[in-house]
Short mmCIF file of C-alpha atoms and ligand atoms in Angstrom, two decimals:
data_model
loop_
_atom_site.label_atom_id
_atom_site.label_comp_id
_atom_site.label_asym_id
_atom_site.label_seq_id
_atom_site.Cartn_x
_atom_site.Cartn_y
_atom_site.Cartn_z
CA UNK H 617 -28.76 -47.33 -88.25
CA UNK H 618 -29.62 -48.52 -84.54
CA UNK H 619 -32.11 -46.13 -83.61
CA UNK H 620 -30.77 -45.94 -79.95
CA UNK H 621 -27.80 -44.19 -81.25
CA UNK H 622 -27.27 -40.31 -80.49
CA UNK H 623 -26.82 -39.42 -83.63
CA UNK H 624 -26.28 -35.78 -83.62
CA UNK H 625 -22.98 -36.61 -81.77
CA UNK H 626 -21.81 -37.38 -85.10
CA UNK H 627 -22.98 -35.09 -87.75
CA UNK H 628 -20.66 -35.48 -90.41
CA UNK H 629 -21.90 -39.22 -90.28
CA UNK H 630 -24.98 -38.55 -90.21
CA UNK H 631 -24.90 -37.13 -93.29
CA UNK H 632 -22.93 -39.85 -94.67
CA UNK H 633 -26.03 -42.21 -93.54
CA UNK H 634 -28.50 -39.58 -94.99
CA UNK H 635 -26.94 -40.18 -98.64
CA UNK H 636 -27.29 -43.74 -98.17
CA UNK H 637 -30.96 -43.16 -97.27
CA UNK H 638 -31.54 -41.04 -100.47
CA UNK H 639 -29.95 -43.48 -102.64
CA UNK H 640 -31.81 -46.23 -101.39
CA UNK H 641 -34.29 -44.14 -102.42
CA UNK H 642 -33.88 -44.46 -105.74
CA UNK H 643 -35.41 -48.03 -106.40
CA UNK H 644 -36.83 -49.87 -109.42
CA UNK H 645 -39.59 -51.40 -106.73
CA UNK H 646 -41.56 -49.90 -104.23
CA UNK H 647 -41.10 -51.95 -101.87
CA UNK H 648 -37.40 -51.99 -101.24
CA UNK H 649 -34.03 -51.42 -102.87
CA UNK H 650 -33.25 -52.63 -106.35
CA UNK H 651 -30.85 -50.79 -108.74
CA UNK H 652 -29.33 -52.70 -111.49
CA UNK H 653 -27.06 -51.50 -114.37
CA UNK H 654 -27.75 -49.91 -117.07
CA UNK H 655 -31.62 -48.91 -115.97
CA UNK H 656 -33.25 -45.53 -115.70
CA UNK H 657 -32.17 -45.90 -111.77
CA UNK H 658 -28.73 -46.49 -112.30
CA UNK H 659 -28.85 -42.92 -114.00
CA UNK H 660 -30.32 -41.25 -111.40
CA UNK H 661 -28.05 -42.53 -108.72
CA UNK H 662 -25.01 -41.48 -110.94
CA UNK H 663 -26.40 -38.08 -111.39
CA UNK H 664 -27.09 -38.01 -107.29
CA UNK H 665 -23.68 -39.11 -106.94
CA UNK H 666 -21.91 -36.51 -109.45
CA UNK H 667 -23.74 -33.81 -107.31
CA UNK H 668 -22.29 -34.18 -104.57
CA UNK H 669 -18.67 -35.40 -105.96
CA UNK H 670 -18.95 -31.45 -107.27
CA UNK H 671 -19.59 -29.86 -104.37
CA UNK H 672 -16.52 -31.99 -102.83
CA UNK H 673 -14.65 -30.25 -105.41
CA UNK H 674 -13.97 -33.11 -108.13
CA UNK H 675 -14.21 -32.76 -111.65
CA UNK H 676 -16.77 -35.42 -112.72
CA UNK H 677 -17.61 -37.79 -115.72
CA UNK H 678 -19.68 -40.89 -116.20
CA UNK H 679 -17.26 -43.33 -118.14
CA UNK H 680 -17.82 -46.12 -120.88
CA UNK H 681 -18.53 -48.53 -118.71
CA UNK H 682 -21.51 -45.61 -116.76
CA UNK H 683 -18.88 -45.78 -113.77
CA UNK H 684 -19.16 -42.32 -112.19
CA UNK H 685 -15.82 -40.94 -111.55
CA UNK H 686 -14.43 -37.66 -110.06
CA UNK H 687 -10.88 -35.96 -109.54
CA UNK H 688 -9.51 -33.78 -107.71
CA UNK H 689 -5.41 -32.67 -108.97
CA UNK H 690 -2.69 -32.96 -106.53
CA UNK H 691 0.12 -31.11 -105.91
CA UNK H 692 0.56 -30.43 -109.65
CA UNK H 693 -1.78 -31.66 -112.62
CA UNK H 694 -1.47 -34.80 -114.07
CA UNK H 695 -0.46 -37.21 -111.06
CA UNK H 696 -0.78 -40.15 -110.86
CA UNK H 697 -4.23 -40.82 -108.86
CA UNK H 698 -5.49 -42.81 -105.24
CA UNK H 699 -8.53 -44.25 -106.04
CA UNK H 700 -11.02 -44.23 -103.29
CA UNK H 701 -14.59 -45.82 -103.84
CA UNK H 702 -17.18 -48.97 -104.07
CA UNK H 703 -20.19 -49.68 -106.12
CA UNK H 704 -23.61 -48.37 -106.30
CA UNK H 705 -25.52 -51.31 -107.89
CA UNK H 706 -27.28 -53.27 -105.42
CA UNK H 707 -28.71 -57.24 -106.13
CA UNK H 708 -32.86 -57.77 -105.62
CA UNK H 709 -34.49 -56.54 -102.49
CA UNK H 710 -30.86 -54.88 -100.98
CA UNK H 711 -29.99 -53.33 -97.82
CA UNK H 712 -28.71 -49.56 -98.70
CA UNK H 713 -24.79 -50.22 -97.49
CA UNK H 714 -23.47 -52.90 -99.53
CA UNK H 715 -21.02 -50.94 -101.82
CA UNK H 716 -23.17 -47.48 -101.53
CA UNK H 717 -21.14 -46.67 -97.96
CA UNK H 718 -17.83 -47.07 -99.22
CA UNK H 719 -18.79 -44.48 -102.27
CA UNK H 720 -20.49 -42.03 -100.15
CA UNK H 721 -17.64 -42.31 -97.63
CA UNK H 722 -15.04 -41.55 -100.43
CA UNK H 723 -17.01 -38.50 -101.76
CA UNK H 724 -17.00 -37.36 -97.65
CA UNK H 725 -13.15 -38.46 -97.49
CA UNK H 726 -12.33 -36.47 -100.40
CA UNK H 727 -14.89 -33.58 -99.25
CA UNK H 728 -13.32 -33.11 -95.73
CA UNK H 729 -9.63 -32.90 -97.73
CA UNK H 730 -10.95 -30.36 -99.56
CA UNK H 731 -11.61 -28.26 -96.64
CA UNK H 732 -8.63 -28.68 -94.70
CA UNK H 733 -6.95 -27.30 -98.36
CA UNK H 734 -4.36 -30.37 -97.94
CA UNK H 735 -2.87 -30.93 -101.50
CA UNK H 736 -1.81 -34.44 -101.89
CA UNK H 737 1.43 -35.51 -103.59
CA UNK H 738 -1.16 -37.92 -106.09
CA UNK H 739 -4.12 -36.85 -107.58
CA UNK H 740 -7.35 -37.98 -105.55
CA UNK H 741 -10.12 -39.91 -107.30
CA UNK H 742 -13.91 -41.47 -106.15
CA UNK H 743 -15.33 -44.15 -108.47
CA UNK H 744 -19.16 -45.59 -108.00
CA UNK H 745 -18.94 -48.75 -109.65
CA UNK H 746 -22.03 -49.02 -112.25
CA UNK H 747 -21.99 -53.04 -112.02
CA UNK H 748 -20.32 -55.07 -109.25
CA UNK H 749 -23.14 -57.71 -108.25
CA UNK H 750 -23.95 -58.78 -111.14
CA UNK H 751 -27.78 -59.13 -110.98
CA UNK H 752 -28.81 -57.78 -114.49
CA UNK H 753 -26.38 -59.58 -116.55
CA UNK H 754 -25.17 -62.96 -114.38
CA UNK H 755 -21.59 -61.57 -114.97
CA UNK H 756 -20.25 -59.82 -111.79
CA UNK H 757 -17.88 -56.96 -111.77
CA UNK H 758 -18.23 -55.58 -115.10
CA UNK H 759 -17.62 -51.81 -113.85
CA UNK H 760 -14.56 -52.46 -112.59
CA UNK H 761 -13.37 -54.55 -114.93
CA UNK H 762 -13.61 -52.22 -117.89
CA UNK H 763 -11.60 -49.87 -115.22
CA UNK H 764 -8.89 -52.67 -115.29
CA UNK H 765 -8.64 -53.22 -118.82
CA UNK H 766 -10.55 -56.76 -118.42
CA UNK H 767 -13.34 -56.18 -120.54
CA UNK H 768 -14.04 -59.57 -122.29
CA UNK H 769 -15.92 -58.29 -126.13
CA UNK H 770 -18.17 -61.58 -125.47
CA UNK H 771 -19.55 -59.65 -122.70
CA UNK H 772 -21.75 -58.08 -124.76
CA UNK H 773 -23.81 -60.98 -125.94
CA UNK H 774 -24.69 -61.55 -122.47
CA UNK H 775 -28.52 -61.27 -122.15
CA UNK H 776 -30.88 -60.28 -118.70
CA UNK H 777 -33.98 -62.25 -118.44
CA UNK H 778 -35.52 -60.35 -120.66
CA UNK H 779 -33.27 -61.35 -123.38
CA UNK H 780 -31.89 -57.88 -123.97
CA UNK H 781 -28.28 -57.74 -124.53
CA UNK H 782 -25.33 -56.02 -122.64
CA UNK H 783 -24.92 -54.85 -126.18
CA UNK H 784 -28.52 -53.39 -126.30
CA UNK H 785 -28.68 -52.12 -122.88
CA UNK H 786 -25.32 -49.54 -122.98
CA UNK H 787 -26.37 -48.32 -125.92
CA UNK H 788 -30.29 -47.05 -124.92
CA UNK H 789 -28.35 -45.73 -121.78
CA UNK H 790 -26.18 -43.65 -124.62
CA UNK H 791 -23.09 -45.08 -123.65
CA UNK H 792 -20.88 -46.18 -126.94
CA UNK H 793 -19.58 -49.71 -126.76
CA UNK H 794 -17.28 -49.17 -129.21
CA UNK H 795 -15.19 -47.39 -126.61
CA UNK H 796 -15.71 -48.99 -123.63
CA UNK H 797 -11.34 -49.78 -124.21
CA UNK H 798 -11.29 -45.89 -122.68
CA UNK H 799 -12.93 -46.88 -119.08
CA UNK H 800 -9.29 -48.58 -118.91
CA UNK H 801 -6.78 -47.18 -116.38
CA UNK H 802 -3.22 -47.43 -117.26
CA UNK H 803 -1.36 -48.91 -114.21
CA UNK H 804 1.55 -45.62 -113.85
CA UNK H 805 -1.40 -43.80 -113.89
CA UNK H 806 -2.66 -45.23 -110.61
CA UNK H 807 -1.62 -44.89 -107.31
CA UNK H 808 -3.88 -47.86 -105.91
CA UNK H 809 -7.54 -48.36 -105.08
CA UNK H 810 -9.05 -47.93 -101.77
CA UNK H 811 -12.42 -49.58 -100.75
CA UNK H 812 -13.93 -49.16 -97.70
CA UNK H 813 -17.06 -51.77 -97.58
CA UNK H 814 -19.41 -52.99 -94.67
CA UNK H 815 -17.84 -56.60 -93.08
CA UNK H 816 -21.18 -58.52 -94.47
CA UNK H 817 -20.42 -61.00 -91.88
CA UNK H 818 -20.38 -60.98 -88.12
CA UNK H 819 -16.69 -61.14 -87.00
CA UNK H 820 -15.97 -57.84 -86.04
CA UNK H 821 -19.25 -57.18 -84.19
CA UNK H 822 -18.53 -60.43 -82.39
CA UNK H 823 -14.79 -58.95 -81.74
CA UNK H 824 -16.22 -55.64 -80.26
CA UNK H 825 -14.36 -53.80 -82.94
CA UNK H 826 -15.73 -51.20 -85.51
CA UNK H 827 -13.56 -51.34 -87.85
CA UNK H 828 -11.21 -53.87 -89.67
CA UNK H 829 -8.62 -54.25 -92.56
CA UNK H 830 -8.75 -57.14 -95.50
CA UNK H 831 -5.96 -59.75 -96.06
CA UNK H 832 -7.38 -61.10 -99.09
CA UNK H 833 -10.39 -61.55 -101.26
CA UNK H 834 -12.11 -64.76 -101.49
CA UNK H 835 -11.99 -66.05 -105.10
CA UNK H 836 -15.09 -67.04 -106.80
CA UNK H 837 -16.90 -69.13 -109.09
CA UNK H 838 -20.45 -68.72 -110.42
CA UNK H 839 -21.66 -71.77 -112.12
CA UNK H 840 -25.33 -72.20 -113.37
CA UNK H 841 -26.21 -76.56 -113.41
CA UNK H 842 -29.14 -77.53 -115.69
CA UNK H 843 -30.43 -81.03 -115.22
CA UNK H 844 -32.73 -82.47 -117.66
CA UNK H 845 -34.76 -85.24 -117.24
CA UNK H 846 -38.60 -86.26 -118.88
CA UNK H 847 -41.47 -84.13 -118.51
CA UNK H 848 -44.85 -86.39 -117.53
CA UNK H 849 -47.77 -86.98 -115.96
CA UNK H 850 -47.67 -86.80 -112.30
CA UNK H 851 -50.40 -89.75 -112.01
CA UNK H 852 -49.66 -92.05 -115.05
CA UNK H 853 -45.76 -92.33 -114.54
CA UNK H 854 -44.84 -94.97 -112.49
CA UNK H 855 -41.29 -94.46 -110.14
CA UNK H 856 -39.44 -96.79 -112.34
CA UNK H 857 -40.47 -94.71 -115.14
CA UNK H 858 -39.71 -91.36 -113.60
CA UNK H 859 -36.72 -88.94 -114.57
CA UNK H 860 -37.44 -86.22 -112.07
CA UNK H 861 -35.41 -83.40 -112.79
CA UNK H 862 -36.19 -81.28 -109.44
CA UNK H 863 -34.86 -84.44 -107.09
CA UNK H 864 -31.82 -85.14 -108.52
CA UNK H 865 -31.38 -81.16 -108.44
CA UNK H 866 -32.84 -81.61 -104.91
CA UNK H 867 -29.80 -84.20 -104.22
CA UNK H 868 -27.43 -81.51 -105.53
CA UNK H 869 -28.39 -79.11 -103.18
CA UNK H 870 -27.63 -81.30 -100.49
CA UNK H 871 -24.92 -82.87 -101.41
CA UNK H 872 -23.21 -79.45 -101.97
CA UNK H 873 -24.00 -78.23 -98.53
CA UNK H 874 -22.93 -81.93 -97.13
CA UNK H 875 -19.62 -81.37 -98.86
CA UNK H 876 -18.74 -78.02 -98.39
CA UNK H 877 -20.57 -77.14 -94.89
CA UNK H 878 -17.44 -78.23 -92.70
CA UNK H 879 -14.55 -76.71 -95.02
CA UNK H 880 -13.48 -73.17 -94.82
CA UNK H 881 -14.92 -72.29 -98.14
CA UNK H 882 -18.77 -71.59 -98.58
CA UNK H 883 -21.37 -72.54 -101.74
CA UNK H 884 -24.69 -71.11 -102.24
CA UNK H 885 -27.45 -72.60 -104.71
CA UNK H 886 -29.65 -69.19 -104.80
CA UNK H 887 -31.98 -69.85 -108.15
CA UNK H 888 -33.56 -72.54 -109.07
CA UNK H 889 -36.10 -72.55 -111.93
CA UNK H 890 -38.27 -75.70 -112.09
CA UNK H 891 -39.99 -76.66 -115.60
CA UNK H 892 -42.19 -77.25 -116.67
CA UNK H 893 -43.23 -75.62 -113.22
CA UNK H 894 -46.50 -77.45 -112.88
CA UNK H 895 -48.76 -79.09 -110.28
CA UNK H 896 -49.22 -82.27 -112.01
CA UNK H 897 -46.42 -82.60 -114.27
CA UNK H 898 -43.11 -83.99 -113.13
CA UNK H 899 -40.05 -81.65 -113.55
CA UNK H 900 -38.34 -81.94 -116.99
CA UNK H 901 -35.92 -79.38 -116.53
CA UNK H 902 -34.20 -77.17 -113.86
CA UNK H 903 -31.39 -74.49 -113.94
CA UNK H 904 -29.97 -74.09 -110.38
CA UNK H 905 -26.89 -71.44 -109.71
CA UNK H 906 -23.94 -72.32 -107.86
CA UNK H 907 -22.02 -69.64 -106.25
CA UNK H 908 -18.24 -71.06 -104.66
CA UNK H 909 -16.30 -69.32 -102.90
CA UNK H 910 -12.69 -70.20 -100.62
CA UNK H 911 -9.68 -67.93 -99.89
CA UNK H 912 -7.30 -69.94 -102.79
CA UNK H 913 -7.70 -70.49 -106.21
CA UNK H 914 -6.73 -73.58 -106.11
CA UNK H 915 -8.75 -74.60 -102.90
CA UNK H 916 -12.01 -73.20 -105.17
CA UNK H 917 -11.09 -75.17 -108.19
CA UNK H 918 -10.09 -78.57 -106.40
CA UNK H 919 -13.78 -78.33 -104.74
CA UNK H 920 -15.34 -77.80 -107.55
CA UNK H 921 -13.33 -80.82 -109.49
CA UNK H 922 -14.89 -83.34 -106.64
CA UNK H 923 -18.92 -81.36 -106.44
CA UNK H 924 -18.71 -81.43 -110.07
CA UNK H 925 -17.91 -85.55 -109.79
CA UNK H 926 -20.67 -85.95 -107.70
CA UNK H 927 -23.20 -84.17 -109.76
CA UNK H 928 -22.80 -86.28 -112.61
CA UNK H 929 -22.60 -89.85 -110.36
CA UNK H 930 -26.24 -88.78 -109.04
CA UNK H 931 -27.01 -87.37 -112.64
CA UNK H 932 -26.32 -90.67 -113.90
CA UNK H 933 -27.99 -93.00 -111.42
CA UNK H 934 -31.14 -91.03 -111.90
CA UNK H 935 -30.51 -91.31 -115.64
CA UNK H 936 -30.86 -87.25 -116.08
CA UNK H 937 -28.81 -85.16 -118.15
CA UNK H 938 -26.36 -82.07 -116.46
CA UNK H 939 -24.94 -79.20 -117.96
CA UNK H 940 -22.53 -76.84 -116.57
CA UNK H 941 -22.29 -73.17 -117.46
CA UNK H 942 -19.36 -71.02 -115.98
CA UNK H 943 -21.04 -67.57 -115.62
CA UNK H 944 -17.86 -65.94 -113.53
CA UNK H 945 -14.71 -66.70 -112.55
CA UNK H 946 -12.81 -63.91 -110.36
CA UNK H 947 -9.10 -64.37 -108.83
CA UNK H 948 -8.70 -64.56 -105.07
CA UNK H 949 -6.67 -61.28 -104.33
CA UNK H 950 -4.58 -60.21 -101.70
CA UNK H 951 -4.08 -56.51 -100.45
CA UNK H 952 -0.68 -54.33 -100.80
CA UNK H 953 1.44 -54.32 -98.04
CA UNK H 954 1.89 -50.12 -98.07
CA UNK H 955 -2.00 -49.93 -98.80
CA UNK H 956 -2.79 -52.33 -96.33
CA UNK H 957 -0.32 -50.59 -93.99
CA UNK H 958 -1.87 -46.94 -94.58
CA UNK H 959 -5.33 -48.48 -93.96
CA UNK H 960 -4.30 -50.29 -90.14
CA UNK H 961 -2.72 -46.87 -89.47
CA UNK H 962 -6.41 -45.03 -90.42
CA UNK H 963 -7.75 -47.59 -88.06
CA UNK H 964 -5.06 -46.89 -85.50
CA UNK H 965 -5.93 -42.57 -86.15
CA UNK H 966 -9.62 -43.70 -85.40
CA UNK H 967 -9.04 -45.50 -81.78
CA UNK H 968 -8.12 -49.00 -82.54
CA UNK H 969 -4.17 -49.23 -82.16
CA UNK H 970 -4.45 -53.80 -83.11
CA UNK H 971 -7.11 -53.60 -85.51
CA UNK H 972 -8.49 -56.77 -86.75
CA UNK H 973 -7.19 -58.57 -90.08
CA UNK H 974 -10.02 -60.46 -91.89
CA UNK H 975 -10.52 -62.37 -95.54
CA UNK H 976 -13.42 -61.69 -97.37
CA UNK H 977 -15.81 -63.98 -98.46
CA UNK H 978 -17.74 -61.55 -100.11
CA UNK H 979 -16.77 -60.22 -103.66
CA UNK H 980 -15.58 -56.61 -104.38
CA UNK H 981 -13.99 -54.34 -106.99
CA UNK H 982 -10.71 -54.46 -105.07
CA UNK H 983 -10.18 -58.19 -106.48
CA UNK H 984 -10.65 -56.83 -109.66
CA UNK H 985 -8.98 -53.51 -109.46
CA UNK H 986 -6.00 -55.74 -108.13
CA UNK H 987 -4.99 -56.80 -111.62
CA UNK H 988 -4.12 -53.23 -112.40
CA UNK H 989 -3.43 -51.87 -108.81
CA UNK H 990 -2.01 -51.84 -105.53
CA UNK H 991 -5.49 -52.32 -103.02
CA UNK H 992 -6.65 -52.74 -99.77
CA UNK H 993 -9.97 -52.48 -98.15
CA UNK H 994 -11.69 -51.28 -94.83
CA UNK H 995 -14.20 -53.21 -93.12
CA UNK H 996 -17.26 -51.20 -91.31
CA UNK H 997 -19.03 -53.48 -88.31
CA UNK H 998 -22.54 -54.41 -89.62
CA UNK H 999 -25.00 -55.57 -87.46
CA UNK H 1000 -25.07 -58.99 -87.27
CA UNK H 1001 -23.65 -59.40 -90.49
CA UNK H 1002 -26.42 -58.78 -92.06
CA UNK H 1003 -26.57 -58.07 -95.98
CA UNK H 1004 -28.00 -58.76 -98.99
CA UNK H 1005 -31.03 -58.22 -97.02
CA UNK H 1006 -33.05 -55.06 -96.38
CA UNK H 1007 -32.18 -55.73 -92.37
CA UNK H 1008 -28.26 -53.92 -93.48
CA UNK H 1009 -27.47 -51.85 -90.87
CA UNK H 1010 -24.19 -49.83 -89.16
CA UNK H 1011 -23.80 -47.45 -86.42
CA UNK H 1012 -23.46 -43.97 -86.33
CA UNK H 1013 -20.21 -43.65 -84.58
CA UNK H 1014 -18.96 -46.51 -86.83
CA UNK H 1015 -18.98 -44.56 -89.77
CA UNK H 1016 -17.70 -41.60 -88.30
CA UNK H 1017 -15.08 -43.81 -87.30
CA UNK H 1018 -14.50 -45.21 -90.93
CA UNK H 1019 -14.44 -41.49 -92.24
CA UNK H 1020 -11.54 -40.79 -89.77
CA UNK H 1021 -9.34 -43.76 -90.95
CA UNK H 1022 -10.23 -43.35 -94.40
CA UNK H 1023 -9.04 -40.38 -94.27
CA UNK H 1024 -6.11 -40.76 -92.17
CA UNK H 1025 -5.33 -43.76 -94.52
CA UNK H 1026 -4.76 -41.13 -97.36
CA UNK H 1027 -2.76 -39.33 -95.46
CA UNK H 1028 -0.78 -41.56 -94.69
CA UNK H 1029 -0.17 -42.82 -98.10
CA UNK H 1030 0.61 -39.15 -98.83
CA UNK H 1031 3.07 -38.97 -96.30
CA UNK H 1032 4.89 -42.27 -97.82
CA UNK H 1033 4.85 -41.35 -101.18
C1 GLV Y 1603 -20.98 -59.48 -103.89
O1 GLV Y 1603 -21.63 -58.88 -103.09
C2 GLV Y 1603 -20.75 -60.87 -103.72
O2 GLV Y 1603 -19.81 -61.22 -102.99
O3 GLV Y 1603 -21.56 -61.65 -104.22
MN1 MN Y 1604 -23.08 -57.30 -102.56
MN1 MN Y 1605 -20.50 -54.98 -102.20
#
């Protein structure tokens, strides 16, 4: 939060922003924010986050897949329900917004219903996503995708870098794989899913607007490349006798950003593991990720087709093997028009009658919640666009912004359904 900010002017944000702060608390370092699934901290942020869905009013439950859900009935039991929420995982070394706003913003959303004893003509529901970034397992999304029936059974065989499995891991956090089918939400069950998410880029800051609606959701592909070549000595090897792994990975990297730096899509190589890792020994091996992103499916896949060319040409001149792993794959998605149309009429209910319409290049549970919902998603000004980085911040009066069109949003769904 920018510290110039008068932040009692806004109390009901405040304590929105105080959550985040006590969440971010909750870290497997000391040093920063790291809270990956399925780990002791995980846990504790779900049992944080049930607190306070009770005192909101839900009834709560951790699911198969450890998403923590609560509900609150409508009108009359058993409706069909809104889905309002965002995840609560974080990658390495996180800022404490990314995801965690749009849950604690939900429990507040459904809080401040509460008091003003509206009943809704659909049941209300918050979800905290256990696993959206993906950082424990390589596969992205995996709490919302058991909520959309996507669960893939060879999920489970996935291992972290300590080699324990997906498998493993539910089961010492006492969840039982064998029924991770019952995290799935039947689509007449749902009303549609809601996410409310900081921008993570700096459009709207640079428009002068707090808040913004999403068109569509970028889709991506998470690839991880490992070239081999010949481990040898560093001194003894002459260059016509080299196969240097680490520059024809080195040649990737730049090649990638060459190719991709004046399209509209982006790529990202953000690991690369160098082997035999030594001073004096030239590289044998390296894995390198590739994270590719663009607003079509088809404009993702034809880029890769032509990177994916290029790899092997330089591969081949430098006479080093490359091997291509596809560690996620997620659909570009596109919001409902009556969600998206309740969500630019929150904005409007908040002070912003033209809001701004923006794509995401960042991934979020609305892309996958899409395949078994109606969404649409919120954008909260960050500043700069700063995220993934422990430099995340949003303004006071922002968020108290976002908490009026979130929930003017519902109520305007309410009043259409
Ligand atoms: C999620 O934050 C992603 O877009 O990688
Ligand atoms: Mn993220
Ligand atoms: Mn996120």
């Amino acid at each position: 939060m920018s510290p110039d900010l008068e932040t009692d002017a806004h109390p009901d944000a405040c304590e929105v922003l105080a959550r985040c702060d006590e969440l971010a608390a909750i870290s497997a370092r000391p040093d920063g924010i790291e809270r990956v699934y399925l780990t002791p901290e995980h846990r504790k942020a779900n049992d944080l986050v049930q607190e306070w869905m009770l005192r909101a009013g839900l009834v709560t439950w951790v699911d198969a897949a450890g998403n923590v859900c609560g509900r609150r009935e409508g009108r009359v039991p058993g409706l069909p329900a809104l889905l309002l929420g965002s995840h609560l995982d974080t990658v390495p070394d996180a800022g404490r917004y990314d995801g965690i706003l749009g849950v604690v913003l939900a429990v507040a959303v459904a809080e401040r219903l509460r008091d003003r004893g509206r009943d809704l003509p659909f049941a209300l529901e918050v979800v905290g996503f256990s696993d959206e970034e993906g950082a424990r397992f390589g596969k992205a999304l995996l709490g919302s995708s058991a909520v959309a029936g996507l669960w893939d059974q060879e999920w489970w065989e996935l291992a972290d870098r300590d080699g324990t499995t997906l498998r493993e891991a539910t089961e010492q956090f006492g969840l039982d794989t064998a029924l991770i089918g019952t995290a799935a939400r039947r689509r007449e069950d749902l009303v549609g899913y809601l996410e409310a998410h900081i921008e993570q880029g700096p459009e709207l800051e640079a428009a002068d607007a707090a808040l913004g609606y999403v068109t569509s959701i970028a889709g991506a592909l998470r690839l991880t490349l490992v070239v081999t070549g010949e481990a040898r000595h560093a001194g003894g090897t002459p260059y016509p006798r080299r196969r240097d792994a680490l520059v024809g990975a080195s040649e990737i990297v730049t090649a990638v950003e060459r190719r991709v730096r004046d399209s509209d899509a982006v790529a990202t190589v953000g690991r690369l593991e160098v082997q035999p890792g030594a001073v004096n020994v030239i590289p044998g091996r390296v894995e390198l990720t590739l994270d590719l992103r663009a607003a079509t499916d088809a404009e993702r896949d034809a880029l890769w087709e032509e990177l994916h060319a290029e790899m092997r040409r330089t591969c081949a001149a430098r006479g080093l093997g490359l091997e291509v792993r596809r560690d996620h794959v997620a659909a570009a998605a596109r919001t409902a028009g009556r969600l998206r149309q309740a969500v630019v009429a929150g904005i409007a209910a908040a002070g912003d009658p033209a809001p701004l319409g923006l794509w995401s290049r960042a991934g979020h549970d609305a892309m996958v919640m899409a395949a078994v919902t109606d969404v649409a998603m919120l954008f909260v000004r960050c500043h700069d666009g700063i995220s993934h980085h422990p430099g995340e911040s949003v303004r006071a009066d922002d968020v108290d912004r976002a908490l009026v069109a979130l929930e003017a949003a519902v109520l305007a769904l309410a009043g259409t359904s």
